[in-house]
Tab-separated table of C-alpha atoms in Angstrom:
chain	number	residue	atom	x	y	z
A	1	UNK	CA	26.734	-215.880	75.728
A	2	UNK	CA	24.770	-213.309	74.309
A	3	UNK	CA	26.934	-210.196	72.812
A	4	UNK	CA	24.232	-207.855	73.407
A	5	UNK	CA	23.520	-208.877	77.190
A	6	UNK	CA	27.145	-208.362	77.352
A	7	UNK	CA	27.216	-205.236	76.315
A	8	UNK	CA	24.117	-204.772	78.401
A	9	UNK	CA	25.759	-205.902	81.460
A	10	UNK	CA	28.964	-203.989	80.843
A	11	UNK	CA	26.426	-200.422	80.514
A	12	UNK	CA	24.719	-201.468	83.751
A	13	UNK	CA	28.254	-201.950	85.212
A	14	UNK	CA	28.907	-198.413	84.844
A	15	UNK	CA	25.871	-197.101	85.626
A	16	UNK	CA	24.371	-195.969	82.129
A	17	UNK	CA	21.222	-197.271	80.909
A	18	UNK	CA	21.369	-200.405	78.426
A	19	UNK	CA	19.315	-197.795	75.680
A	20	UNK	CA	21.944	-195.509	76.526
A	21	UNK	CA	24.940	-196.230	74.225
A	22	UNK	CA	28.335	-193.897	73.992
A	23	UNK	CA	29.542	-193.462	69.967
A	24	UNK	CA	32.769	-191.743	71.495
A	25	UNK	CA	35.659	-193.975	71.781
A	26	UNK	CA	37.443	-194.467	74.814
A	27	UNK	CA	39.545	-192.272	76.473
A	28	UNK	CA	42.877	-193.740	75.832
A	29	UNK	CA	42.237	-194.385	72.177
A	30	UNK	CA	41.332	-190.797	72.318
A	31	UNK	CA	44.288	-189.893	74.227
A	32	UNK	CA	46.146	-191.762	71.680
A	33	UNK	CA	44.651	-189.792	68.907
A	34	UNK	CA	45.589	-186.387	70.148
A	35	UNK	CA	48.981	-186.868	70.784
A	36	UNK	CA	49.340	-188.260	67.375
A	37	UNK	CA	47.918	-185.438	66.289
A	38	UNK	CA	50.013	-183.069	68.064
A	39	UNK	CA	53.330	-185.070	67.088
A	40	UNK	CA	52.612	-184.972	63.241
A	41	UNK	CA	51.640	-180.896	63.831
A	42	UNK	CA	55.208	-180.535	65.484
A	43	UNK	CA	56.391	-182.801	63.158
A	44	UNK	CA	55.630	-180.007	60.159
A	45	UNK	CA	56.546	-177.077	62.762
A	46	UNK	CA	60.257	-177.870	63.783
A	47	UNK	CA	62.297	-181.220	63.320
A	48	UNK	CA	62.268	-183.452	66.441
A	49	UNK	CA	65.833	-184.202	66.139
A	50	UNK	CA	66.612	-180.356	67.075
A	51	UNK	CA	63.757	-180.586	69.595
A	52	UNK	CA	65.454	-183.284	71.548
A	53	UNK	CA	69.069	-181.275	70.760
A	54	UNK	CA	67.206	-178.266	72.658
A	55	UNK	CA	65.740	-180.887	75.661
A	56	UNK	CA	69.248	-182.102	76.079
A	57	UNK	CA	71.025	-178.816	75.872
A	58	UNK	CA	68.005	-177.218	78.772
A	59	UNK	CA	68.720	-180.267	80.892
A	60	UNK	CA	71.974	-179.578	81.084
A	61	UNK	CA	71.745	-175.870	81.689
A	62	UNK	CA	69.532	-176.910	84.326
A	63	UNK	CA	71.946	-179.205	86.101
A	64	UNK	CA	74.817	-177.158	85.647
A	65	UNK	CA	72.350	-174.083	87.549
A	66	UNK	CA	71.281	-176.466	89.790
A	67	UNK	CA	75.338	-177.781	90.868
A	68	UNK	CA	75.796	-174.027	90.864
A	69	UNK	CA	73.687	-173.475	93.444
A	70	UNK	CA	73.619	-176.254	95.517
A	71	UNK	CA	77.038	-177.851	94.683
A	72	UNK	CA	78.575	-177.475	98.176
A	73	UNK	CA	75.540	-179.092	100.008
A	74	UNK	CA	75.258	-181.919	97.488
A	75	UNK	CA	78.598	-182.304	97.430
A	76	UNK	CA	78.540	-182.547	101.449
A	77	UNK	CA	75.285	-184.981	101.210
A	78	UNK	CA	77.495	-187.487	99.177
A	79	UNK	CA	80.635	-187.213	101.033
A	80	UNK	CA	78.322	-188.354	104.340
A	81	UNK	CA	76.925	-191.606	102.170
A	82	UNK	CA	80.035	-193.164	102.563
A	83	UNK	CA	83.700	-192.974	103.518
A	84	UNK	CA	85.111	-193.645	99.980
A	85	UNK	CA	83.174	-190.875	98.885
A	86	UNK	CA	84.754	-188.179	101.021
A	87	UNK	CA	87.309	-186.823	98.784
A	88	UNK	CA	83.693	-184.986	97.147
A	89	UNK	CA	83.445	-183.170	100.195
A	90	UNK	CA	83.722	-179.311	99.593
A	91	UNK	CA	87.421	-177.889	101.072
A	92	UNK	CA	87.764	-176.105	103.810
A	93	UNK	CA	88.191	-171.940	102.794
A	94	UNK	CA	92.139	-171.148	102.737
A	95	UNK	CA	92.179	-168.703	105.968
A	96	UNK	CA	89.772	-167.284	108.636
A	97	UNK	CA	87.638	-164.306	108.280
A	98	UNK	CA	90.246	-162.273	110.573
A	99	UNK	CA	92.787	-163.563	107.702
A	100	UNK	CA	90.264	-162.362	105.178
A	101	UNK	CA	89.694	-159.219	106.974
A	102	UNK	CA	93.384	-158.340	106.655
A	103	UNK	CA	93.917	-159.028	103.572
A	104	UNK	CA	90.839	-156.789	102.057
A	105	UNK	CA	92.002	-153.892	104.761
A	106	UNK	CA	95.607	-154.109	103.076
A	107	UNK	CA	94.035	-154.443	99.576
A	108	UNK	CA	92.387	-151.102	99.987
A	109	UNK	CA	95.107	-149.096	101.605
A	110	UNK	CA	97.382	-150.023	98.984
A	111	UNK	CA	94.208	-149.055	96.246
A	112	UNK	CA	93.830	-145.450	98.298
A	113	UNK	CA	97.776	-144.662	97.961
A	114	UNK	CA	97.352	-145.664	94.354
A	115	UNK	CA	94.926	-143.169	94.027
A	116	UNK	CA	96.154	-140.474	96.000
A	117	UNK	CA	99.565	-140.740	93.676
A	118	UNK	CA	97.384	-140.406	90.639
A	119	UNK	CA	95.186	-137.467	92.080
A	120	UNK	CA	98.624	-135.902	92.647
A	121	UNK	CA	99.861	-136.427	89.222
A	122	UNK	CA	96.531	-134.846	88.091
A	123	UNK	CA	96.828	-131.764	89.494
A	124	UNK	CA	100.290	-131.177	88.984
A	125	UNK	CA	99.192	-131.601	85.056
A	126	UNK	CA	96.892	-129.396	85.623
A	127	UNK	CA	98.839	-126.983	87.060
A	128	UNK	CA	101.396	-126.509	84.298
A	129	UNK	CA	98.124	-126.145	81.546
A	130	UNK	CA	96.962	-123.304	83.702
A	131	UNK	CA	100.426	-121.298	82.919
A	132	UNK	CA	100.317	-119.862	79.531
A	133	UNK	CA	102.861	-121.117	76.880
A	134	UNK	CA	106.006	-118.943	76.596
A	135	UNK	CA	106.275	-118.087	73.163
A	136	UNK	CA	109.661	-117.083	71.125
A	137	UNK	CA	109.080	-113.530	69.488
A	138	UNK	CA	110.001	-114.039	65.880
A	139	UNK	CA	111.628	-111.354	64.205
């Protein structure tokens, strides 16, 4: 077979015209190029053994964000895949919100006699400073 009605054939197929030839190389060899290009330019900018120290360390900051957030949910998503799994489940909270409620109430009343002791203390300091220092007459 002929190369050039090849070639020919392979134009028509993509609609050019047979006079019509591309100089540019394809796309992927392109492609190709440029990120070769890029690596060797990062290659002279910063090492890529930190750069993949730096991908690991944000992927991790990411997942540890990400358990953060949605930890309890996930964790409750697993627990339902399977029996075995259910010891992932999140815990129940310790009490009840009346519990919780209490507890905060008691919390603070204890905090506002704390304070009240100190505001006493205060102005019984202050108090004595107001009276003027007796002072022995020397002779």
């Amino acid at each position: 077979m002929n190369p050039n009605l090849t070639s020919t054939l392979s134009e028509f197929s993509k609609g050019r015209p047979a006079t019509e030839r591309s100089n540019d190389p394809p796309l992927h060899r392109t492609a190709w190029n440029l990120i070769t290009r890029v690596r060797l330019w990062l290659g002279k900018l910063v090492s890529f053994a930190f750069v993949r120290v730096l991908v690991i360390f944000f992927v991790g900051f990411a997942a540890g964000f990400a358990c953060q957030s949605y930890g309890g949910d996930v964790r409750k998503a697993i627990a339902s895949w399977s029996p075995r799994l259910g010891w992932l489940a999140p815990s129940a909270p310790p009490g009840t919100s009346s519990d919780r409620l209490r507890a905060t109430t008691l919390a603070l009343a204890a905090a506002r006699q704390s304070l009240d002791k100190l505001a006493t203390e205060i102005s019984k300091l202050q108090a004595q400073d107001a009276d003027p220092p007796r002072r022995r007459a020397t002779r």
